[in-house]
Short mmCIF file of C-alpha atoms and ligand atoms in Angstrom, two decimals:
data_model
loop_
_atom_site.label_atom_id
_atom_site.label_comp_id
_atom_site.label_asym_id
_atom_site.label_seq_id
_atom_site.Cartn_x
_atom_site.Cartn_y
_atom_site.Cartn_z
CA UNK X 1 20.51 -14.51 21.31
CA UNK X 2 19.81 -13.54 17.73
CA UNK X 3 17.25 -10.88 16.91
CA UNK X 4 16.10 -13.06 14.01
CA UNK X 5 14.19 -16.23 14.77
CA UNK X 6 15.52 -18.85 12.38
CA UNK X 7 13.80 -22.20 11.86
CA UNK X 8 14.42 -25.06 9.45
CA UNK X 9 11.63 -27.07 7.85
CA UNK X 10 12.00 -30.37 6.01
CA UNK X 11 9.06 -31.29 3.82
CA UNK X 12 8.11 -34.93 3.18
CA UNK X 13 9.68 -36.60 0.14
CA UNK X 14 7.71 -35.86 -3.02
CA UNK X 15 6.33 -38.78 -5.06
CA UNK X 16 9.01 -38.06 -7.69
CA UNK X 17 11.75 -38.34 -5.06
CA UNK X 18 10.18 -41.55 -3.76
CA UNK X 19 10.10 -42.97 -7.29
CA UNK X 20 13.79 -42.13 -7.66
CA UNK X 21 14.44 -44.27 -4.60
CA UNK X 22 15.45 -41.29 -2.44
CA UNK X 23 13.51 -42.73 0.50
CA UNK X 24 16.54 -44.85 1.42
CA UNK X 25 18.92 -41.92 1.43
CA UNK X 26 17.35 -39.17 3.48
CA UNK X 27 20.05 -36.67 4.46
CA UNK X 28 18.90 -35.73 7.97
CA UNK X 29 18.74 -37.41 11.36
CA UNK X 30 16.65 -35.76 14.07
CA UNK X 31 18.30 -35.12 17.44
CA UNK X 32 15.58 -32.98 19.00
CA UNK X 33 13.26 -30.08 18.19
CA UNK X 34 16.22 -27.73 17.74
CA UNK X 35 19.05 -29.89 16.48
CA UNK X 36 19.65 -32.41 13.71
CA UNK X 37 22.52 -34.11 11.95
CA UNK X 38 22.90 -33.45 8.25
CA UNK X 39 24.82 -35.85 6.01
CA UNK X 40 26.51 -34.02 3.13
CA UNK X 41 27.47 -35.42 -0.28
CA UNK X 42 30.82 -36.67 1.09
CA UNK X 43 28.97 -38.56 3.86
CA UNK X 44 30.32 -36.15 6.44
CA UNK X 45 27.96 -35.47 9.33
CA UNK X 46 27.28 -31.84 10.25
CA UNK X 47 25.24 -30.81 13.27
CA UNK X 48 22.88 -27.84 12.88
CA UNK X 49 20.87 -26.07 15.57
CA UNK X 50 18.10 -23.55 14.99
CA UNK X 51 15.42 -21.95 17.15
CA UNK X 52 13.14 -24.77 16.04
CA UNK X 53 13.31 -27.55 13.48
CA UNK X 54 10.12 -28.74 11.80
CA UNK X 55 10.41 -32.27 10.48
CA UNK X 56 8.21 -33.83 7.84
CA UNK X 57 5.45 -34.76 10.27
CA UNK X 58 5.27 -31.19 11.68
CA UNK X 59 1.91 -29.51 11.33
CA UNK X 60 1.28 -26.18 9.64
CA UNK X 61 -0.12 -24.93 12.94
CA UNK X 62 3.16 -25.78 14.74
CA UNK X 63 4.98 -23.48 12.33
CA UNK X 64 2.41 -20.72 12.81
CA UNK X 65 2.38 -20.95 16.61
CA UNK X 66 6.15 -20.83 16.97
CA UNK X 67 7.28 -18.65 14.10
CA UNK X 68 4.44 -16.28 13.29
CA UNK X 69 2.10 -15.81 16.23
CA UNK X 70 4.54 -13.80 18.39
CA UNK X 71 5.20 -11.50 15.44
CA UNK X 72 1.47 -11.12 14.73
CA UNK X 73 0.92 -10.11 18.36
CA UNK X 74 3.79 -7.64 18.23
CA UNK X 75 2.56 -6.05 15.02
CA UNK X 76 -0.71 -5.30 16.78
CA UNK X 77 1.41 -3.54 19.41
CA UNK X 78 3.03 -1.40 16.69
CA UNK X 79 6.22 -3.42 16.46
CA UNK X 80 6.94 -4.14 12.82
CA UNK X 81 7.49 -7.75 11.86
CA UNK X 82 8.69 -9.73 8.86
CA UNK X 83 8.32 -13.42 8.11
CA UNK X 84 10.40 -14.85 5.28
CA UNK X 85 10.37 -18.28 3.65
CA UNK X 86 13.68 -19.18 2.01
CA UNK X 87 15.00 -22.24 0.19
CA UNK X 88 15.60 -24.17 -2.99
CA UNK X 89 12.87 -24.36 -5.61
CA UNK X 90 10.31 -27.01 -4.64
CA UNK X 91 11.42 -27.04 -1.00
CA UNK X 92 8.04 -26.03 0.46
CA UNK X 93 8.16 -22.22 0.80
CA UNK X 94 4.80 -21.52 -0.84
CA UNK X 95 3.24 -24.54 0.88
CA UNK X 96 4.36 -23.11 4.23
CA UNK X 97 3.21 -19.60 3.34
CA UNK X 98 -0.13 -20.28 1.66
CA UNK X 99 -0.88 -23.95 2.16
CA UNK X 100 -2.25 -25.96 -0.76
CA UNK X 101 -4.76 -23.17 -1.48
CA UNK X 102 -5.54 -19.84 0.12
CA UNK X 103 -9.34 -20.05 0.02
CA UNK X 104 -10.40 -23.64 0.18
CA UNK X 105 -8.26 -26.10 1.96
CA UNK X 106 -8.28 -28.53 4.81
CA UNK X 107 -8.10 -26.63 8.10
CA UNK X 108 -4.95 -28.54 9.12
CA UNK X 109 -3.15 -27.75 5.89
CA UNK X 110 -3.77 -24.00 5.95
CA UNK X 111 -0.53 -22.07 5.58
CA UNK X 112 0.85 -19.10 7.46
CA UNK X 113 -1.07 -16.44 5.50
CA UNK X 114 -4.64 -17.47 6.36
CA UNK X 115 -3.56 -18.11 9.96
CA UNK X 116 -1.90 -14.68 10.16
CA UNK X 117 -5.07 -13.05 8.83
CA UNK X 118 -7.18 -14.79 11.48
CA UNK X 119 -4.58 -14.03 14.17
CA UNK X 120 -4.58 -10.32 13.30
CA UNK X 121 -8.36 -9.96 13.42
CA UNK X 122 -8.57 -12.05 16.61
CA UNK X 123 -5.97 -9.89 18.37
CA UNK X 124 -7.60 -6.67 17.24
CA UNK X 125 -11.29 -7.24 17.98
CA UNK X 126 -11.81 -4.27 20.25
CA UNK X 127 -13.67 -4.73 23.49
CA UNK X 128 -13.06 -1.08 24.16
CA UNK X 129 -15.39 1.36 22.37
CA UNK X 130 -12.66 3.97 22.52
CA UNK X 131 -10.47 1.96 20.14
CA UNK X 132 -10.89 1.75 16.39
CA UNK X 133 -8.64 -0.12 14.02
CA UNK X 134 -8.08 -0.72 10.35
CA UNK X 135 -6.07 -3.28 8.40
CA UNK X 136 -4.74 -2.41 4.97
CA UNK X 137 -3.30 -4.93 2.62
CA UNK X 138 -0.85 -4.56 -0.27
CA UNK X 139 0.66 -7.28 -2.42
CA UNK X 140 3.62 -6.95 -4.73
CA UNK X 141 6.01 -9.26 -6.47
CA UNK X 142 9.59 -8.64 -7.49
CA UNK X 143 9.79 -10.13 -10.95
CA UNK X 144 12.91 -9.68 -13.07
CA UNK X 145 14.06 -6.87 -10.72
CA UNK X 146 10.82 -4.90 -11.13
CA UNK X 147 8.22 -4.43 -8.43
CA UNK X 148 4.71 -5.24 -9.71
CA UNK X 149 1.53 -4.36 -7.85
CA UNK X 150 -0.46 -7.59 -7.67
CA UNK X 151 -3.68 -5.64 -7.02
CA UNK X 152 -3.17 -3.40 -10.04
CA UNK X 153 -1.05 -4.90 -12.80
CA UNK X 154 -0.80 -1.55 -14.59
CA UNK X 155 1.62 -0.52 -11.81
CA UNK X 156 4.46 -2.68 -13.00
CA UNK X 157 7.48 -0.72 -11.86
CA UNK X 158 6.83 0.56 -8.37
CA UNK X 159 9.61 2.66 -6.89
CA UNK X 160 11.05 2.17 -3.43
CA UNK X 161 11.32 5.31 -1.33
CA UNK X 162 12.75 5.84 2.09
CA UNK X 163 10.98 8.06 4.55
CA UNK X 164 12.42 9.22 7.82
CA UNK X 165 9.13 8.64 9.57
CA UNK X 166 7.92 5.49 7.85
CA UNK X 167 11.09 3.74 6.75
CA UNK X 168 11.02 1.89 3.43
CA UNK X 169 7.84 2.58 1.44
CA UNK X 170 6.53 1.50 -1.95
CA UNK X 171 5.43 4.59 -3.77
CA UNK X 172 1.85 4.48 -5.07
CA UNK X 173 1.27 0.84 -4.17
CA UNK X 174 -2.41 -0.18 -3.93
CA UNK X 175 -3.63 -0.52 -0.37
CA UNK X 176 -6.90 -2.36 0.18
CA UNK X 177 -8.73 -1.89 3.46
CA UNK X 178 -9.95 -5.29 4.58
CA UNK X 179 -12.80 -5.42 7.06
CA UNK X 180 -12.82 -9.09 8.01
CA UNK X 181 -10.79 -12.29 7.46
CA UNK X 182 -13.02 -13.46 4.58
CA UNK X 183 -12.48 -10.21 2.69
CA UNK X 184 -8.72 -10.36 3.35
CA UNK X 185 -8.52 -13.92 2.00
CA UNK X 186 -10.52 -12.97 -1.12
CA UNK X 187 -8.09 -10.12 -1.81
CA UNK X 188 -5.08 -12.35 -1.18
CA UNK X 189 -6.46 -14.95 -3.53
CA UNK X 190 -6.93 -12.28 -6.24
CA UNK X 191 -3.34 -11.12 -5.81
CA UNK X 192 -1.95 -14.66 -5.80
CA UNK X 193 -3.74 -15.37 -9.09
CA UNK X 194 -1.72 -12.52 -10.62
CA UNK X 195 1.67 -13.95 -9.57
CA UNK X 196 4.23 -15.10 -12.11
CA UNK X 197 4.28 -18.89 -11.87
CA UNK X 198 6.05 -21.35 -14.16
CA UNK X 199 7.16 -24.95 -14.37
CA UNK X 200 10.62 -26.12 -13.35
CA UNK X 201 12.00 -29.64 -13.13
CA UNK X 202 11.72 -29.43 -9.35
CA UNK X 203 8.25 -27.90 -9.16
CA UNK X 204 5.26 -27.90 -11.49
CA UNK X 205 3.98 -24.64 -10.05
CA UNK X 206 7.18 -22.78 -9.24
CA UNK X 207 7.05 -19.14 -8.08
CA UNK X 208 9.18 -17.14 -10.49
CA UNK X 209 9.13 -14.03 -8.32
CA UNK X 210 9.55 -12.94 -4.73
CA UNK X 211 6.09 -12.28 -3.36
CA UNK X 212 5.59 -9.71 -0.62
CA UNK X 213 2.39 -9.40 1.43
CA UNK X 214 2.14 -6.21 3.49
CA UNK X 215 -0.40 -5.76 6.28
CA UNK X 216 -0.58 -2.28 7.81
CA UNK X 217 -2.37 -2.25 11.13
CA UNK X 218 -3.55 1.11 12.38
CA UNK X 219 -5.22 1.69 15.72
CA UNK X 220 -6.72 4.85 17.07
CA UNK X 221 -7.28 5.39 20.77
CA UNK X 222 -10.05 7.94 20.70
CA UNK X 223 -9.93 8.94 24.36
CA UNK X 224 -6.19 9.52 24.39
CA UNK X 225 -6.17 10.97 20.86
CA UNK X 226 -3.37 8.62 20.02
CA UNK X 227 -2.70 6.50 16.97
CA UNK X 228 -0.30 3.68 16.46
CA UNK X 229 0.67 1.72 13.45
CA UNK X 230 2.46 -1.56 12.86
CA UNK X 231 3.49 -3.33 9.71
CA UNK X 232 3.55 -7.05 9.17
CA UNK X 233 5.34 -8.24 6.05
CA UNK X 234 5.33 -11.81 4.75
CA UNK X 235 7.81 -12.70 2.06
CA UNK X 236 7.61 -15.85 -0.04
CA UNK X 237 10.97 -15.83 -1.80
CA UNK X 238 11.43 -17.38 -5.20
CA UNK X 239 13.48 -20.58 -4.98
CA UNK X 240 17.18 -20.71 -5.71
CA UNK X 241 18.08 -23.24 -8.35
CA UNK X 242 21.19 -24.67 -9.97
CA UNK X 243 20.56 -23.92 -13.62
CA UNK X 244 22.99 -26.61 -14.79
CA UNK X 245 21.00 -29.14 -12.75
CA UNK X 246 17.49 -28.02 -13.68
CA UNK X 247 18.34 -27.57 -17.35
CA UNK X 248 16.52 -24.24 -17.51
CA UNK X 249 16.44 -22.52 -20.89
CA UNK X 250 15.16 -19.30 -22.44
CA UNK X 251 12.84 -17.25 -20.24
CA UNK X 252 13.02 -19.74 -17.35
CA UNK X 253 16.83 -19.44 -17.45
CA UNK X 254 16.67 -15.62 -17.41
CA UNK X 255 14.22 -15.76 -14.47
CA UNK X 256 16.46 -18.21 -12.62
CA UNK X 257 19.52 -15.99 -13.13
CA UNK X 258 17.66 -12.92 -11.78
CA UNK X 259 16.30 -14.91 -8.84
CA UNK X 260 19.74 -16.31 -7.97
CA UNK X 261 21.31 -12.85 -8.29
CA UNK X 262 18.86 -11.25 -5.87
CA UNK X 263 19.18 -14.16 -3.42
CA UNK X 264 22.95 -13.81 -3.44
CA UNK X 265 22.48 -10.05 -2.84
CA UNK X 266 20.42 -11.07 0.22
CA UNK X 267 23.23 -13.42 1.28
CA UNK X 268 25.76 -10.60 0.88
CA UNK X 269 23.69 -8.28 3.04
CA UNK X 270 23.46 -10.94 5.73
CA UNK X 271 27.21 -11.58 5.50
CA UNK X 272 27.94 -7.87 5.77
CA UNK X 273 25.61 -7.50 8.75
CA UNK X 274 27.28 -10.38 10.56
CA UNK X 275 30.81 -9.32 9.57
CA UNK X 276 29.97 -5.75 10.56
CA UNK X 277 29.31 -7.00 14.07
CA UNK X 278 32.85 -8.29 14.17
CA UNK X 279 34.08 -4.89 13.03
CA UNK X 280 35.09 -6.15 9.58
CA UNK X 281 32.80 -4.12 7.36
CA UNK X 282 30.64 -1.07 7.64
CA UNK X 283 29.02 -0.94 4.19
CA UNK X 284 25.83 -2.98 3.91
CA UNK X 285 24.93 -3.45 0.22
CA UNK X 286 21.14 -3.01 0.57
CA UNK X 287 20.95 -1.19 -2.75
CA UNK X 288 22.29 -4.12 -4.76
CA UNK X 289 18.80 -5.52 -5.37
CA UNK X 290 15.14 -4.57 -4.98
CA UNK X 291 14.72 -7.45 -2.55
CA UNK X 292 17.41 -6.29 -0.11
CA UNK X 293 16.24 -2.70 -0.38
CA UNK X 294 12.68 -3.76 0.48
CA UNK X 295 13.84 -5.91 3.37
CA UNK X 296 16.25 -3.30 4.71
CA UNK X 297 14.02 -2.43 7.68
CA UNK X 298 13.53 -6.09 8.55
CA UNK X 299 17.21 -6.99 8.45
CA UNK X 300 18.50 -4.19 10.55
CA UNK X 301 16.87 -3.54 13.86
CA UNK X 302 18.24 -0.39 15.28
CA UNK X 303 15.34 0.37 17.55
CA UNK X 304 15.92 -0.20 21.16
CA UNK X 305 13.39 -2.47 22.78
CA UNK X 306 13.66 -0.84 26.13
CA UNK X 307 12.80 2.60 24.73
CA UNK X 308 9.82 1.17 22.89
CA UNK X 309 8.56 -0.32 26.09
CA UNK X 310 8.78 3.01 27.87
CA UNK X 311 6.60 4.66 25.22
CA UNK X 312 3.32 3.34 26.68
CA UNK X 313 4.23 4.96 30.02
CA UNK X 314 4.86 8.28 28.34
CA UNK X 315 1.64 8.02 26.44
CA UNK X 316 -0.29 7.20 29.58
CA UNK X 317 0.91 10.21 31.49
CA UNK X 318 1.54 12.50 28.58
CA UNK X 319 -0.49 15.64 28.12
CA UNK X 320 -3.28 14.56 25.74
CA UNK X 321 -3.26 17.67 23.52
CA UNK X 322 -0.50 16.09 21.46
CA UNK X 323 -1.41 13.34 19.04
CA UNK X 324 1.32 10.84 18.48
CA UNK X 325 1.87 8.17 15.94
CA UNK X 326 4.04 5.48 17.40
CA UNK X 327 6.42 3.96 14.95
CA UNK X 328 7.12 0.24 15.18
CA UNK X 329 9.84 -0.66 17.58
CA UNK X 330 12.53 -3.21 17.00
CA UNK X 331 11.58 -5.01 13.83
CA UNK X 332 10.98 -8.67 14.60
CA UNK X 333 12.03 -11.02 11.86
CA UNK X 334 11.55 -14.74 11.39
CA UNK X 335 13.18 -16.83 8.71
CA UNK X 336 11.90 -20.26 7.71
CA UNK X 337 14.57 -22.22 5.83
CA UNK X 338 12.74 -24.81 3.73
CA UNK X 339 14.63 -27.92 2.61
CA UNK X 340 14.09 -31.18 0.83
CA UNK X 341 15.13 -34.16 2.95
CA UNK X 342 16.31 -36.01 -0.15
CA UNK X 343 19.97 -36.93 -0.60
CA UNK X 344 19.66 -35.84 -4.23
CA UNK X 345 19.33 -32.22 -3.04
CA UNK X 346 22.03 -32.17 -0.35
CA UNK X 347 24.11 -29.37 -1.80
CA UNK X 348 21.07 -27.04 -2.17
CA UNK X 349 19.79 -27.95 1.31
CA UNK X 350 23.26 -27.40 2.78
CA UNK X 351 23.45 -23.96 1.23
CA UNK X 352 19.97 -23.11 2.61
CA UNK X 353 20.97 -24.29 6.09
CA UNK X 354 24.24 -22.33 5.96
CA UNK X 355 22.25 -19.24 4.95
CA UNK X 356 19.99 -19.75 7.98
CA UNK X 357 22.93 -20.35 10.30
CA UNK X 358 24.52 -17.13 9.08
CA UNK X 359 21.31 -15.15 9.54
CA UNK X 360 21.12 -16.33 13.14
CA UNK X 361 24.22 -14.28 13.86
CA UNK X 362 22.54 -10.97 13.03
CA UNK X 363 22.09 -9.33 16.38
CA UNK X 364 20.15 -6.31 17.48
CA UNK X 365 21.70 -3.32 19.13
CA UNK X 366 24.15 -3.99 21.99
CA UNK X 367 21.72 -2.42 24.43
CA UNK X 368 19.07 -4.99 23.68
CA UNK X 369 21.64 -7.72 23.81
CA UNK X 370 22.64 -6.64 27.29
CA UNK X 371 19.02 -6.72 28.46
CA UNK X 372 18.55 -10.15 27.00
CA UNK X 373 21.58 -11.51 28.73
CA UNK X 374 20.41 -10.21 32.06
CA UNK X 375 16.97 -11.75 31.71
CA UNK X 376 18.44 -14.95 30.34
CA UNK X 377 15.65 -17.30 31.41
CA UNK X 378 12.18 -18.23 30.30
CA UNK X 379 12.58 -16.61 26.92
CA UNK X 380 10.14 -18.34 24.65
CA UNK X 381 9.17 -17.19 21.22
CA UNK X 382 5.85 -15.97 22.51
CA UNK X 383 7.28 -13.79 25.25
CA UNK X 384 10.10 -11.63 23.95
CA UNK X 385 13.32 -12.01 25.93
CA UNK X 386 13.90 -9.27 28.42
CA UNK X 387 10.17 -8.77 29.03
CA UNK X 388 10.34 -9.28 32.78
CA UNK X 389 13.38 -7.10 33.15
CA UNK X 390 11.86 -4.39 30.97
CA UNK X 391 8.60 -4.56 32.92
CA UNK X 392 10.52 -3.95 36.13
CA UNK X 393 12.24 -0.91 34.58
CA UNK X 394 8.89 0.32 33.27
CA UNK X 395 7.31 0.06 36.70
CA UNK X 396 10.25 1.84 38.31
CA UNK X 397 10.20 4.60 35.71
CA UNK X 398 6.44 4.91 35.96
CA UNK X 399 6.84 5.66 39.67
CA UNK X 400 9.69 8.11 39.28
CA UNK X 401 8.97 10.08 36.14
CA UNK X 402 7.47 13.50 36.62
CA UNK X 403 5.89 15.71 33.95
CA UNK X 404 9.16 17.50 33.22
CA UNK X 405 10.99 14.20 32.57
CA UNK X 406 8.17 13.03 30.33
CA UNK X 407 8.39 16.19 28.22
CA UNK X 408 12.16 15.81 27.93
CA UNK X 409 11.78 12.15 26.92
CA UNK X 410 9.14 13.08 24.34
CA UNK X 411 11.52 15.62 22.84
CA UNK X 412 14.33 13.08 22.82
CA UNK X 413 12.20 10.43 21.12
CA UNK X 414 10.92 12.85 18.50
CA UNK X 415 14.52 13.87 17.87
CA UNK X 416 15.55 10.22 17.55
CA UNK X 417 12.64 9.45 15.23
CA UNK X 418 10.94 7.02 17.60
CA UNK X 419 7.85 9.15 18.15
CA UNK X 420 6.30 11.34 15.49
CA UNK X 421 4.02 14.27 15.72
CA UNK X 422 1.14 13.39 13.34
CA UNK X 423 1.34 16.81 11.74
CA UNK X 424 5.02 16.41 10.88
CA UNK X 425 4.37 12.91 9.52
CA UNK X 426 1.71 14.32 7.20
CA UNK X 427 4.00 17.17 6.15
CA UNK X 428 6.79 14.67 5.54
CA UNK X 429 4.43 12.66 3.33
CA UNK X 430 3.25 15.75 1.45
CA UNK X 431 6.82 16.79 0.70
CA UNK X 432 7.60 13.27 -0.48
CA UNK X 433 4.56 13.25 -2.78
CA UNK X 434 5.46 16.67 -4.15
CA UNK X 435 9.05 15.58 -4.79
CA UNK X 436 7.85 12.46 -6.52
CA UNK X 437 5.40 14.41 -8.72
CA UNK X 438 8.10 16.94 -9.65
CA UNK X 439 10.57 14.20 -10.50
CA UNK X 440 7.94 12.37 -12.60
CA UNK X 441 7.09 15.61 -14.49
CA UNK X 442 10.76 16.30 -15.08
CA UNK X 443 11.32 12.74 -16.26
CA UNK X 444 8.40 13.12 -18.68
CA UNK X 445 9.76 16.46 -19.96
CA UNK X 446 13.18 14.87 -20.30
CA UNK X 447 11.75 12.03 -22.37
CA UNK X 448 9.88 14.50 -24.65
CA UNK X 449 13.02 16.59 -25.11
CA UNK X 450 15.11 13.52 -25.87
CA UNK X 451 12.66 12.39 -28.54
CA UNK X 452 12.52 15.95 -29.99
CA UNK X 453 16.31 15.94 -30.20
CA UNK X 454 16.27 12.54 -31.89
CA UNK X 455 13.77 13.86 -34.43
CA UNK X 456 15.91 16.93 -35.08
CA UNK X 457 19.00 14.78 -35.45
CA UNK X 458 17.16 12.67 -38.00
CA UNK X 459 16.00 15.72 -39.98
CA UNK X 460 19.48 17.22 -39.88
CA UNK X 461 21.08 14.07 -41.17
CA UNK X 462 18.58 14.04 -44.07
CA UNK X 463 19.43 17.66 -44.82
CA UNK X 464 23.13 16.95 -44.50
CA UNK X 465 22.76 14.12 -46.98
CA UNK X 466 21.00 16.50 -49.37
CA UNK X 467 23.82 19.02 -48.99
CA UNK X 468 26.44 16.34 -49.60
CA UNK X 469 24.55 15.15 -52.64
CA UNK X 470 24.42 18.64 -54.14
CA UNK X 471 27.09 18.78 -56.89
CA UNK X 472 27.48 22.57 -56.88
CA UNK X 473 27.45 22.68 -53.05
CA UNK X 474 24.47 25.01 -53.23
CA UNK X 475 21.18 24.09 -51.77
CA UNK X 476 17.81 25.69 -51.89
CA UNK X 477 16.90 28.65 -49.71
CA UNK X 478 14.20 26.68 -47.85
CA UNK X 479 16.62 23.93 -46.77
CA UNK X 480 19.16 26.49 -45.60
CA UNK X 481 16.52 28.20 -43.46
CA UNK X 482 15.38 24.87 -41.96
CA UNK X 483 18.93 23.82 -41.18
CA UNK X 484 19.71 27.09 -39.39
CA UNK X 485 16.38 26.96 -37.57
CA UNK X 486 16.96 23.36 -36.47
CA UNK X 487 20.48 24.10 -35.33
CA UNK X 488 19.30 26.99 -33.16
CA UNK X 489 16.35 25.00 -31.79
CA UNK X 490 18.55 21.95 -31.17
CA UNK X 491 21.08 24.14 -29.34
CA UNK X 492 18.41 25.64 -27.09
CA UNK X 493 16.98 22.19 -26.26
CA UNK X 494 20.44 20.78 -25.59
CA UNK X 495 21.28 23.60 -23.15
CA UNK X 496 17.89 23.30 -21.34
CA UNK X 497 18.28 19.52 -21.14
CA UNK X 498 21.64 19.89 -19.43
CA UNK X 499 20.20 22.53 -17.13
CA UNK X 500 17.34 20.19 -16.20
CA UNK X 501 19.63 17.22 -15.66
CA UNK X 502 21.91 19.24 -13.36
CA UNK X 503 18.83 20.48 -11.47
CA UNK X 504 17.36 16.98 -11.06
CA UNK X 505 20.67 15.57 -9.87
N1 ATP Y 601 5.27 -29.71 4.46
C1 ATP Y 601 4.74 -30.21 3.34
N2 ATP Y 601 3.83 -31.21 3.40
C2 ATP Y 601 3.29 -31.71 2.27
N3 ATP Y 601 3.62 -31.32 1.02
C3 ATP Y 601 4.52 -30.33 0.90
C4 ATP Y 601 5.13 -29.74 2.04
N4 ATP Y 601 6.00 -28.80 1.60
C5 ATP Y 601 5.91 -28.82 0.27
N5 ATP Y 601 5.04 -29.73 -0.16
C6 ATP Y 601 4.73 -30.03 -1.57
O1 ATP Y 601 5.95 -29.93 -2.31
C7 ATP Y 601 5.75 -29.28 -3.57
C8 ATP Y 601 6.64 -28.06 -3.70
O2 ATP Y 601 6.32 -27.15 -2.69
P1 ATP Y 601 6.23 -25.58 -2.91
O3 ATP Y 601 5.50 -25.23 -4.14
O4 ATP Y 601 5.75 -24.99 -1.65
O5 ATP Y 601 7.78 -25.25 -3.15
P2 ATP Y 601 8.49 -23.82 -3.23
O6 ATP Y 601 9.64 -23.89 -2.31
O7 ATP Y 601 7.52 -22.75 -3.03
O8 ATP Y 601 9.02 -23.86 -4.72
P3 ATP Y 601 9.30 -22.64 -5.75
O9 ATP Y 601 10.43 -21.88 -5.19
O10 ATP Y 601 9.67 -23.36 -7.00
O11 ATP Y 601 8.04 -21.89 -5.86
C9 ATP Y 601 4.27 -28.93 -3.62
O12 ATP Y 601 3.60 -29.92 -4.35
C10 ATP Y 601 3.82 -28.95 -2.18
O13 ATP Y 601 2.46 -29.32 -2.05
#
């Protein structure tokens, strides 16, 4: 069983495809809800199976219920989740993610985003007065390898940082606290309006960037003095396109090249993760693109489900003087591979399906795998595999654990980075902020010094020209003084610059 849920979705033929007569040459034949036969450009038939296949008549709600709802529920239980739409340009990624419009659209046509928003608020509405929660929302796009804050366009080059306690974070990204679904949708709509969109031959409103929606769900259990936090990330990838086929030029061509490059970086990461499982490679090239770096936490799920399920027991019987922040457990990831059913797009659809098939082979840690195999039955998307088995272990442990064991387990989990003392999380964050401020100040100083050096170089070359031009090789006293002064000043700046550089590195 893969730790990534992978589904394929075929949209209906567009009117352009129908006009081209593609209706007679649809490249797929449905077998059942998981399997279909795909006819490639050499008329060879290939059988593909995924966790679920959504055909053209599938409803938006079917996609939400199967692909997203389990992840929404998990994120409320502090298990991080990521939902990604992937595919060729014009294949239906944005339609699946947003629907025809985020604010006003037919209930049936609503995409994943508005449904996720509703699902989050529905699952969180506290019946217990001792529980408070907050949902924060951030929206960024990766455009031409730069991360832009869609809630504050002045932040157009957000840096990715990695924190031991919080994993991958976007430094300084705007976080909006949303109090209800209507407010969340308004904010999303504002962010979406700021996205880079352009026209391609395949799509009149093509996304020219990867768009990332980040929901941070924080809950505080007042009685137990405990907090927990989960992150739900939705990623609407920009579409891959064959530039020779779409005839892209100029800016659109540059955008397409950058998009294709980052998508192949994603493919390489997935290949390395699957090869790594066969012992072929150990290096995973996450740093090759902003996209893979941002998705690093979603693609690798090192956390061990069983341990995460024991945490509630510990927290129930733990001494309440400690306040814990529970980090998300095994990241749950779902990938929706969007395809055109048209025979004119077979090679692009085939490459999307192969990408999905490859991603299905990313597995979680062997320990989880073993649990899954033992449970083996009744594993639907809404009840994570291994639940029953884990529940049994939890009950057993709950009976047997004494206070001493609990303390030892707490220490072990803190050591392993699964539980965090709130105080150390805050300290960790403070140190990170301080580091970032120092680096920014140094970078600023470095820039000032570099421009001062450039200015000095320019002045010196003017003076040198004057010297060269002087027939008697004698120049005025003033110039001599300035040259000597500049040389000394330049030397001092050069030495401090090197000192700074060595220190920063
Ligand atoms: N399941 C669907 N049902 C009805 N129409 C759809 C469906 N999927 C996509 N479409 C339509 O197909 C067109 C292209 O879809 P969409 O914009 O979602 O593509 P995309 O994959 O996001 O493309 P790009 O990567 O260029 O942004 C749109 O007009 C959209 O309304």
